[in-house]
């Protein structure tokens, strides 16, 4: 296929992009698709528990990044929606497991009680497992208008991003670092590039893969995604200190309480914000060749540093 850049020239008078309206519209579409994605059948408890966390709100950033990236690369929302839902299923399962007493031990998530507080630890573990498996089933069975080789690439990429080479690898180094005061910046970067960054990168790349993006498109999008992934985590660490429990929808100040090494604990709050802004600028610059077509992804990058939760 031709490069996305060839089909896309920046215009002198770029229209102002309304991120608020964009987020509202895409969030609504994602909510509707997620609502339809899982039915409650026998044995009801597991499906109810999966739906409890999946439909608890959240910014839906990963699905929206996937849809926006697919559109930038010339695809449609319909092509990417099953993968977008699967990304949210995987993200939600990682939150359920992260909140368990054996991990971060949290009582609140997305403004409501965590899954294990409502259903018990045994059910919460299974709800996470159920969502993880279903995510891959959902991509394989629900994706339409995309050739099987592209779907296969998406499944392969996502599997790698979620396993020991991605989320799971980041989480274990995070657990091993708990209680240590001498965690290096390299280790902190490893943790967050894997634990948080890998799924954000997969969200962007899977959307583009579905649309048949070229290798050079994938390279640019990967640079964008890795930069926003790290910026996202730096701001997450800052918000843990500066935002309230009401704003966050989860316990605030947890990192300080657990004496965790974070970006603000190494750099301070102002320098952390500066580093995050620098990463966001670099992320946006990587998409300059796409002109106006990159407006949604660029605005989403800005949203990462401007958000309050
Ligand atoms: C993936 C197999 C598998 C197991 C899970 C527990 C675990 C392994 C990994 C932890 C991953 C984790 C919870 C990373 C934190 C990522 C993060 C910053 C989450 C907050 O994301 P937001 O702000 O949340 O997008 P909302 O609620 O808006 O969706």
PDB file of C-alpha atoms in Angstrom, residues 29-284:
ATOM      1  CA  UNK A  29     -19.079   4.418  20.906  1.00  0.00           C
ATOM      2  CA  UNK A  30     -16.627   2.379  22.977  1.00  0.00           C
ATOM      3  CA  UNK A  31     -19.077   2.200  25.911  1.00  0.00           C
ATOM      4  CA  UNK A  32     -21.826   0.928  23.611  1.00  0.00           C
ATOM      5  CA  UNK A  33     -19.552  -1.723  22.086  1.00  0.00           C
ATOM      6  CA  UNK A  34     -18.294  -2.860  25.511  1.00  0.00           C
ATOM      7  CA  UNK A  35     -21.847  -3.048  26.841  1.00  0.00           C
ATOM      8  CA  UNK A  36     -22.701  -5.428  23.971  1.00  0.00           C
ATOM      9  CA  UNK A  37     -19.486  -7.444  24.238  1.00  0.00           C
ATOM     10  CA  UNK A  38     -20.293  -9.675  27.214  1.00  0.00           C
ATOM     11  CA  UNK A  39     -23.695 -11.199  28.021  1.00  0.00           C
ATOM     12  CA  UNK A  40     -24.596 -12.603  31.421  1.00  0.00           C
ATOM     13  CA  UNK A  41     -25.249 -16.331  31.040  1.00  0.00           C
ATOM     14  CA  UNK A  42     -24.716 -19.366  33.282  1.00  0.00           C
ATOM     15  CA  UNK A  43     -22.559 -19.366  35.436  1.00  0.00           C
ATOM     16  CA  UNK A  44     -23.802 -15.808  36.007  1.00  0.00           C
ATOM     17  CA  UNK A  45     -21.407 -14.792  38.779  1.00  0.00           C
ATOM     18  CA  UNK A  46     -18.297 -14.788  36.611  1.00  0.00           C
ATOM     19  CA  UNK A  47     -19.933 -12.770  33.837  1.00  0.00           C
ATOM     20  CA  UNK A  48     -21.361 -10.290  36.343  1.00  0.00           C
ATOM     21  CA  UNK A  49     -17.951  -9.859  37.912  1.00  0.00           C
ATOM     22  CA  UNK A  50     -16.277  -9.347  34.519  1.00  0.00           C
ATOM     23  CA  UNK A  51     -18.917  -6.792  33.529  1.00  0.00           C
ATOM     24  CA  UNK A  52     -18.709  -5.040  36.920  1.00  0.00           C
ATOM     25  CA  UNK A  53     -15.136  -3.926  36.269  1.00  0.00           C
ATOM     26  CA  UNK A  54     -15.297  -3.629  32.473  1.00  0.00           C
ATOM     27  CA  UNK A  55     -18.278  -1.262  32.579  1.00  0.00           C
ATOM     28  CA  UNK A  56     -17.120   0.781  35.586  1.00  0.00           C
ATOM     29  CA  UNK A  57     -16.092   3.777  33.485  1.00  0.00           C
ATOM     30  CA  UNK A  58     -12.525   4.870  33.007  1.00  0.00           C
ATOM     31  CA  UNK A  59     -11.168   7.145  30.340  1.00  0.00           C
ATOM     32  CA  UNK A  60     -11.154   4.433  27.616  1.00  0.00           C
ATOM     33  CA  UNK A  61      -7.843   5.840  26.445  1.00  0.00           C
ATOM     34  CA  UNK A  62      -6.496   2.578  25.012  1.00  0.00           C
ATOM     35  CA  UNK A  63      -9.511   1.836  22.784  1.00  0.00           C
ATOM     36  CA  UNK A  64      -9.581   5.449  21.604  1.00  0.00           C
ATOM     37  CA  UNK A  65      -5.867   5.375  20.739  1.00  0.00           C
ATOM     38  CA  UNK A  66      -6.507   2.198  18.737  1.00  0.00           C
ATOM     39  CA  UNK A  67      -9.428   3.728  16.820  1.00  0.00           C
ATOM     40  CA  UNK A  68      -7.542   6.978  16.170  1.00  0.00           C
ATOM     41  CA  UNK A  69      -4.452   5.141  14.959  1.00  0.00           C
ATOM     42  CA  UNK A  70      -6.497   2.919  12.649  1.00  0.00           C
ATOM     43  CA  UNK A  71      -8.146   5.993  11.151  1.00  0.00           C
ATOM     44  CA  UNK A  72      -4.807   7.793  10.738  1.00  0.00           C
ATOM     45  CA  UNK A  73      -3.501   4.773   8.801  1.00  0.00           C
ATOM     46  CA  UNK A  74      -6.516   4.809   6.507  1.00  0.00           C
ATOM     47  CA  UNK A  75      -8.792   2.288   8.266  1.00  0.00           C
ATOM     48  CA  UNK A  76     -12.254   2.665   9.800  1.00  0.00           C
ATOM     49  CA  UNK A  77     -13.711   2.546  13.302  1.00  0.00           C
ATOM     50  CA  UNK A  78     -15.655  -0.610  12.420  1.00  0.00           C
ATOM     51  CA  UNK A  79     -12.439  -2.433  11.507  1.00  0.00           C
ATOM     52  CA  UNK A  80     -10.810  -1.585  14.835  1.00  0.00           C
ATOM     53  CA  UNK A  81     -13.692  -1.704  17.344  1.00  0.00           C
ATOM     54  CA  UNK A  82     -13.313  -5.394  18.359  1.00  0.00           C
ATOM     55  CA  UNK A  83      -9.589  -4.856  19.009  1.00  0.00           C
ATOM     56  CA  UNK A  84     -10.370  -1.596  20.830  1.00  0.00           C
ATOM     57  CA  UNK A  85     -12.758  -3.504  23.136  1.00  0.00           C
ATOM     58  CA  UNK A  86     -10.189  -6.269  23.637  1.00  0.00           C
ATOM     59  CA  UNK A  87      -7.595  -3.690  24.720  1.00  0.00           C
ATOM     60  CA  UNK A  88     -10.007  -2.372  27.342  1.00  0.00           C
ATOM     61  CA  UNK A  89     -10.721  -5.952  28.507  1.00  0.00           C
ATOM     62  CA  UNK A  90      -6.992  -6.574  28.954  1.00  0.00           C
ATOM     63  CA  UNK A  91      -6.455  -3.209  30.655  1.00  0.00           C
ATOM     64  CA  UNK A  92      -9.374  -3.923  33.005  1.00  0.00           C
ATOM     65  CA  UNK A  93      -8.079  -7.391  33.874  1.00  0.00           C
ATOM     66  CA  UNK A  94      -4.677  -5.905  34.693  1.00  0.00           C
ATOM     67  CA  UNK A  95      -6.374  -3.406  37.035  1.00  0.00           C
ATOM     68  CA  UNK A  96      -8.387  -6.186  38.743  1.00  0.00           C
ATOM     69  CA  UNK A  97      -5.237  -8.227  39.367  1.00  0.00           C
ATOM     70  CA  UNK A  98      -3.172  -5.162  40.302  1.00  0.00           C
ATOM     71  CA  UNK A  99      -5.730  -4.269  42.993  1.00  0.00           C
ATOM     72  CA  UNK A 100      -5.621  -7.720  44.647  1.00  0.00           C
ATOM     73  CA  UNK A 101      -4.199  -8.014  48.183  1.00  0.00           C
ATOM     74  CA  UNK A 102      -1.238  -9.993  46.776  1.00  0.00           C
ATOM     75  CA  UNK A 103      -0.358  -7.026  44.524  1.00  0.00           C
ATOM     76  CA  UNK A 104      -1.228  -3.374  45.309  1.00  0.00           C
ATOM     77  CA  UNK A 105      -4.072  -4.198  47.711  1.00  0.00           C
ATOM     78  CA  UNK A 106      -6.511  -1.434  46.798  1.00  0.00           C
ATOM     79  CA  UNK A 107     -10.121  -0.968  47.903  1.00  0.00           C
ATOM     80  CA  UNK A 108     -11.237   1.511  45.248  1.00  0.00           C
ATOM     81  CA  UNK A 109     -10.915   1.733  41.477  1.00  0.00           C
ATOM     82  CA  UNK A 110     -12.740   3.971  39.040  1.00  0.00           C
ATOM     83  CA  UNK A 111     -14.714   5.459  41.913  1.00  0.00           C
ATOM     84  CA  UNK A 112     -16.153   2.191  43.156  1.00  0.00           C
ATOM     85  CA  UNK A 113     -15.116  -0.799  45.260  1.00  0.00           C
ATOM     86  CA  UNK A 114     -12.498  -3.023  43.631  1.00  0.00           C
ATOM     87  CA  UNK A 115     -13.602  -6.324  42.111  1.00  0.00           C
ATOM     88  CA  UNK A 116     -12.297  -8.500  44.962  1.00  0.00           C
ATOM     89  CA  UNK A 117     -14.003  -6.278  47.573  1.00  0.00           C
ATOM     90  CA  UNK A 118     -17.343  -7.011  45.904  1.00  0.00           C
ATOM     91  CA  UNK A 119     -16.918 -10.582  44.638  1.00  0.00           C
ATOM     92  CA  UNK A 120     -14.040 -11.977  46.724  1.00  0.00           C
ATOM     93  CA  UNK A 121     -10.449 -12.680  45.717  1.00  0.00           C
ATOM     94  CA  UNK A 122     -11.184 -16.055  44.132  1.00  0.00           C
ATOM     95  CA  UNK A 123     -13.806 -14.638  41.773  1.00  0.00           C
ATOM     96  CA  UNK A 124     -11.712 -11.521  41.026  1.00  0.00           C
ATOM     97  CA  UNK A 125      -8.762 -13.667  39.898  1.00  0.00           C
ATOM     98  CA  UNK A 126     -11.081 -15.646  37.632  1.00  0.00           C
ATOM     99  CA  UNK A 127     -12.754 -12.483  36.308  1.00  0.00           C
ATOM    100  CA  UNK A 128      -9.318 -11.234  35.248  1.00  0.00           C
ATOM    101  CA  UNK A 129      -8.478 -14.578  33.642  1.00  0.00           C
ATOM    102  CA  UNK A 130     -11.845 -14.633  31.888  1.00  0.00           C
ATOM    103  CA  UNK A 131     -11.380 -11.122  30.482  1.00  0.00           C
ATOM    104  CA  UNK A 132      -7.862 -11.885  29.285  1.00  0.00           C
ATOM    105  CA  UNK A 133      -8.873 -15.005  27.372  1.00  0.00           C
ATOM    106  CA  UNK A 134     -12.042 -13.424  26.039  1.00  0.00           C
ATOM    107  CA  UNK A 135     -10.104 -10.439  24.673  1.00  0.00           C
ATOM    108  CA  UNK A 136      -8.230 -12.669  22.233  1.00  0.00           C
ATOM    109  CA  UNK A 137     -11.355 -14.653  21.368  1.00  0.00           C
ATOM    110  CA  UNK A 138     -13.152 -11.368  20.716  1.00  0.00           C
ATOM    111  CA  UNK A 139     -10.554 -10.111  18.220  1.00  0.00           C
ATOM    112  CA  UNK A 140     -10.449 -13.452  16.415  1.00  0.00           C
ATOM    113  CA  UNK A 141     -14.219 -13.883  16.136  1.00  0.00           C
ATOM    114  CA  UNK A 142     -15.538 -10.313  15.844  1.00  0.00           C
ATOM    115  CA  UNK A 143     -13.100  -8.523  13.540  1.00  0.00           C
ATOM    116  CA  UNK A 144     -14.595  -7.875  10.124  1.00  0.00           C
ATOM    117  CA  UNK A 145     -13.365  -6.283   6.888  1.00  0.00           C
ATOM    118  CA  UNK A 146      -9.743  -7.057   7.822  1.00  0.00           C
ATOM    119  CA  UNK A 147      -7.672  -9.808   6.195  1.00  0.00           C
ATOM    120  CA  UNK A 148      -6.752 -12.805   8.418  1.00  0.00           C
ATOM    121  CA  UNK A 149      -3.012 -12.087   8.143  1.00  0.00           C
ATOM    122  CA  UNK A 150      -3.510  -8.637   9.668  1.00  0.00           C
ATOM    123  CA  UNK A 151      -5.697 -10.055  12.457  1.00  0.00           C
ATOM    124  CA  UNK A 152      -3.021 -12.641  13.175  1.00  0.00           C
ATOM    125  CA  UNK A 153      -0.354  -9.925  13.458  1.00  0.00           C
ATOM    126  CA  UNK A 154      -2.549  -8.010  15.894  1.00  0.00           C
ATOM    127  CA  UNK A 155      -3.101 -11.090  18.067  1.00  0.00           C
ATOM    128  CA  UNK A 156       0.621 -11.882  18.047  1.00  0.00           C
ATOM    129  CA  UNK A 157       1.615  -8.318  18.897  1.00  0.00           C
ATOM    130  CA  UNK A 158      -0.929  -8.062  21.689  1.00  0.00           C
ATOM    131  CA  UNK A 159       0.082 -11.409  23.200  1.00  0.00           C
ATOM    132  CA  UNK A 160       3.682 -10.247  23.419  1.00  0.00           C
ATOM    133  CA  UNK A 161       2.710  -6.855  24.908  1.00  0.00           C
ATOM    134  CA  UNK A 162       0.695  -8.527  27.664  1.00  0.00           C
ATOM    135  CA  UNK A 163       3.015 -11.383  28.683  1.00  0.00           C
ATOM    136  CA  UNK A 164       6.441 -11.548  30.328  1.00  0.00           C
ATOM    137  CA  UNK A 165       7.907  -9.381  27.538  1.00  0.00           C
ATOM    138  CA  UNK A 166       5.395  -6.639  28.427  1.00  0.00           C
ATOM    139  CA  UNK A 167       2.921  -5.999  31.260  1.00  0.00           C
ATOM    140  CA  UNK A 168       3.753  -9.090  33.285  1.00  0.00           C
ATOM    141  CA  UNK A 169       7.496  -8.385  33.018  1.00  0.00           C
ATOM    142  CA  UNK A 170       7.009  -4.780  34.163  1.00  0.00           C
ATOM    143  CA  UNK A 171       4.806  -5.846  37.039  1.00  0.00           C
ATOM    144  CA  UNK A 172       7.283  -8.378  38.398  1.00  0.00           C
ATOM    145  CA  UNK A 173      10.156  -5.890  38.426  1.00  0.00           C
ATOM    146  CA  UNK A 174       7.796  -3.449  40.159  1.00  0.00           C
ATOM    147  CA  UNK A 175       7.005  -6.044  42.825  1.00  0.00           C
ATOM    148  CA  UNK A 176      10.701  -6.857  43.266  1.00  0.00           C
ATOM    149  CA  UNK A 177      11.484  -3.154  43.678  1.00  0.00           C
ATOM    150  CA  UNK A 178       8.973  -2.624  46.472  1.00  0.00           C
ATOM    151  CA  UNK A 179      10.560  -1.519  49.721  1.00  0.00           C
ATOM    152  CA  UNK A 180      13.871  -0.684  48.013  1.00  0.00           C
ATOM    153  CA  UNK A 181      15.098   2.911  48.161  1.00  0.00           C
ATOM    154  CA  UNK A 182      17.901   2.509  45.616  1.00  0.00           C
ATOM    155  CA  UNK A 183      15.813   1.759  42.510  1.00  0.00           C
ATOM    156  CA  UNK A 184      17.647   3.332  39.569  1.00  0.00           C
ATOM    157  CA  UNK A 185      16.080   5.496  36.867  1.00  0.00           C
ATOM    158  CA  UNK A 186      16.848   2.702  34.371  1.00  0.00           C
ATOM    159  CA  UNK A 187      14.900   0.207  36.457  1.00  0.00           C
ATOM    160  CA  UNK A 188      12.030   2.665  36.909  1.00  0.00           C
ATOM    161  CA  UNK A 189      11.946   3.215  33.142  1.00  0.00           C
ATOM    162  CA  UNK A 190      11.991  -0.559  32.550  1.00  0.00           C
ATOM    163  CA  UNK A 191       9.051  -1.040  34.920  1.00  0.00           C
ATOM    164  CA  UNK A 192       6.906   1.615  33.318  1.00  0.00           C
ATOM    165  CA  UNK A 193       7.847   1.039  29.687  1.00  0.00           C
ATOM    166  CA  UNK A 194       6.559  -2.508  30.256  1.00  0.00           C
ATOM    167  CA  UNK A 195       3.851  -2.241  32.884  1.00  0.00           C
ATOM    168  CA  UNK A 196       2.154   0.841  31.432  1.00  0.00           C
ATOM    169  CA  UNK A 197       3.858   1.581  28.102  1.00  0.00           C
ATOM    170  CA  UNK A 198       3.528  -1.812  26.415  1.00  0.00           C
ATOM    171  CA  UNK A 199      -0.281  -1.807  26.315  1.00  0.00           C
ATOM    172  CA  UNK A 200      -0.458   1.836  25.254  1.00  0.00           C
ATOM    173  CA  UNK A 201       1.990   1.094  22.447  1.00  0.00           C
ATOM    174  CA  UNK A 202       0.028  -2.013  21.470  1.00  0.00           C
ATOM    175  CA  UNK A 203      -3.148   0.101  21.349  1.00  0.00           C
ATOM    176  CA  UNK A 204      -1.594   2.441  18.795  1.00  0.00           C
ATOM    177  CA  UNK A 205       0.184  -0.238  16.765  1.00  0.00           C
ATOM    178  CA  UNK A 206      -2.719  -2.702  16.630  1.00  0.00           C
ATOM    179  CA  UNK A 207      -5.003   0.012  15.248  1.00  0.00           C
ATOM    180  CA  UNK A 208      -2.444   0.775  12.547  1.00  0.00           C
ATOM    181  CA  UNK A 209      -1.801  -2.915  11.792  1.00  0.00           C
ATOM    182  CA  UNK A 210      -5.518  -3.478  11.177  1.00  0.00           C
ATOM    183  CA  UNK A 211      -5.457  -0.681   8.613  1.00  0.00           C
ATOM    184  CA  UNK A 212      -2.421  -2.191   6.869  1.00  0.00           C
ATOM    185  CA  UNK A 213       0.050   0.532   7.852  1.00  0.00           C
ATOM    186  CA  UNK A 214       3.503   0.439   6.274  1.00  0.00           C
ATOM    187  CA  UNK A 215       6.642  -0.351   8.266  1.00  0.00           C
ATOM    188  CA  UNK A 216       7.644   3.329   8.288  1.00  0.00           C
ATOM    189  CA  UNK A 217       4.172   4.304   9.551  1.00  0.00           C
ATOM    190  CA  UNK A 218       4.533   1.690  12.309  1.00  0.00           C
ATOM    191  CA  UNK A 219       7.949   3.049  13.210  1.00  0.00           C
ATOM    192  CA  UNK A 220       6.658   6.614  13.605  1.00  0.00           C
ATOM    193  CA  UNK A 221       3.617   5.445  15.557  1.00  0.00           C
ATOM    194  CA  UNK A 222       5.830   3.336  17.800  1.00  0.00           C
ATOM    195  CA  UNK A 223       7.984   6.376  18.657  1.00  0.00           C
ATOM    196  CA  UNK A 224       4.819   8.367  19.387  1.00  0.00           C
ATOM    197  CA  UNK A 225       3.373   5.583  21.549  1.00  0.00           C
ATOM    198  CA  UNK A 226       6.519   4.922  23.571  1.00  0.00           C
ATOM    199  CA  UNK A 227       6.861   8.621  24.367  1.00  0.00           C
ATOM    200  CA  UNK A 228       3.244   9.071  25.427  1.00  0.00           C
ATOM    201  CA  UNK A 229       3.452   5.805  27.414  1.00  0.00           C
ATOM    202  CA  UNK A 230       6.249   7.112  29.600  1.00  0.00           C
ATOM    203  CA  UNK A 231       4.674  10.577  29.857  1.00  0.00           C
ATOM    204  CA  UNK A 232       1.428   8.913  30.950  1.00  0.00           C
ATOM    205  CA  UNK A 233       3.171   7.140  33.830  1.00  0.00           C
ATOM    206  CA  UNK A 234       5.148  10.211  34.928  1.00  0.00           C
ATOM    207  CA  UNK A 235       1.868  12.142  35.174  1.00  0.00           C
ATOM    208  CA  UNK A 236       0.257   9.178  36.955  1.00  0.00           C
ATOM    209  CA  UNK A 237       2.989   9.413  39.599  1.00  0.00           C
ATOM    210  CA  UNK A 238       2.487  13.196  39.887  1.00  0.00           C
ATOM    211  CA  UNK A 239      -1.290  12.805  40.229  1.00  0.00           C
ATOM    212  CA  UNK A 240      -0.818  10.252  42.993  1.00  0.00           C
ATOM    213  CA  UNK A 241       0.640  13.164  45.001  1.00  0.00           C
ATOM    214  CA  UNK A 242      -1.377  16.148  43.748  1.00  0.00           C
ATOM    215  CA  UNK A 243      -4.904  14.798  43.064  1.00  0.00           C
ATOM    216  CA  UNK A 244      -7.614  13.808  45.508  1.00  0.00           C
ATOM    217  CA  UNK A 245      -9.234  10.376  45.929  1.00  0.00           C
ATOM    218  CA  UNK A 246     -12.433  11.826  44.400  1.00  0.00           C
ATOM    219  CA  UNK A 247     -10.544  12.977  41.310  1.00  0.00           C
ATOM    220  CA  UNK A 248      -8.583   9.738  40.952  1.00  0.00           C
ATOM    221  CA  UNK A 249     -11.418   7.326  41.764  1.00  0.00           C
ATOM    222  CA  UNK A 250      -8.857   5.345  43.787  1.00  0.00           C
ATOM    223  CA  UNK A 251      -6.795   5.833  46.915  1.00  0.00           C
ATOM    224  CA  UNK A 252      -4.515   8.872  46.570  1.00  0.00           C
ATOM    225  CA  UNK A 253      -0.992   9.093  47.997  1.00  0.00           C
ATOM    226  CA  UNK A 254      -0.370   5.350  47.743  1.00  0.00           C
ATOM    227  CA  UNK A 255       3.165   5.684  46.397  1.00  0.00           C
ATOM    228  CA  UNK A 256       4.268   7.911  49.285  1.00  0.00           C
ATOM    229  CA  UNK A 257       2.578   5.607  51.769  1.00  0.00           C
ATOM    230  CA  UNK A 258       4.371   2.573  50.320  1.00  0.00           C
ATOM    231  CA  UNK A 259       7.596   4.615  50.076  1.00  0.00           C
ATOM    232  CA  UNK A 260       7.841   3.662  46.412  1.00  0.00           C
ATOM    233  CA  UNK A 261      10.483   5.118  44.146  1.00  0.00           C
ATOM    234  CA  UNK A 262       8.608   7.187  41.540  1.00  0.00           C
ATOM    235  CA  UNK A 263       9.483   9.882  39.005  1.00  0.00           C
ATOM    236  CA  UNK A 264       8.589  12.703  41.427  1.00  0.00           C
ATOM    237  CA  UNK A 265      10.617  11.020  44.183  1.00  0.00           C
ATOM    238  CA  UNK A 266      13.665  11.171  41.887  1.00  0.00           C
ATOM    239  CA  UNK A 267      13.047  14.444  40.021  1.00  0.00           C
ATOM    240  CA  UNK A 268      10.507  16.362  42.117  1.00  0.00           C
ATOM    241  CA  UNK A 269       7.056  17.373  40.832  1.00  0.00           C
ATOM    242  CA  UNK A 270       8.010  20.311  38.584  1.00  0.00           C
ATOM    243  CA  UNK A 271      10.849  18.488  36.823  1.00  0.00           C
ATOM    244  CA  UNK A 272       8.589  15.430  36.372  1.00  0.00           C
ATOM    245  CA  UNK A 273       5.990  17.619  34.642  1.00  0.00           C
ATOM    246  CA  UNK A 274       8.702  19.144  32.467  1.00  0.00           C
ATOM    247  CA  UNK A 275       9.985  15.713  31.435  1.00  0.00           C
ATOM    248  CA  UNK A 276       6.439  14.558  30.641  1.00  0.00           C
ATOM    249  CA  UNK A 277       5.806  17.668  28.519  1.00  0.00           C
ATOM    250  CA  UNK A 278       9.068  17.104  26.675  1.00  0.00           C
ATOM    251  CA  UNK A 279       8.058  13.512  25.877  1.00  0.00           C
ATOM    252  CA  UNK A 280       4.653  14.685  24.646  1.00  0.00           C
ATOM    253  CA  UNK A 281       6.285  17.242  22.346  1.00  0.00           C
ATOM    254  CA  UNK A 282       8.593  14.541  20.947  1.00  0.00           C
ATOM    255  CA  UNK A 283       5.619  12.209  20.472  1.00  0.00           C
ATOM    256  CA  UNK A 284       3.705  14.852  18.527  1.00  0.00           C
TER     257      UNK A 284
END
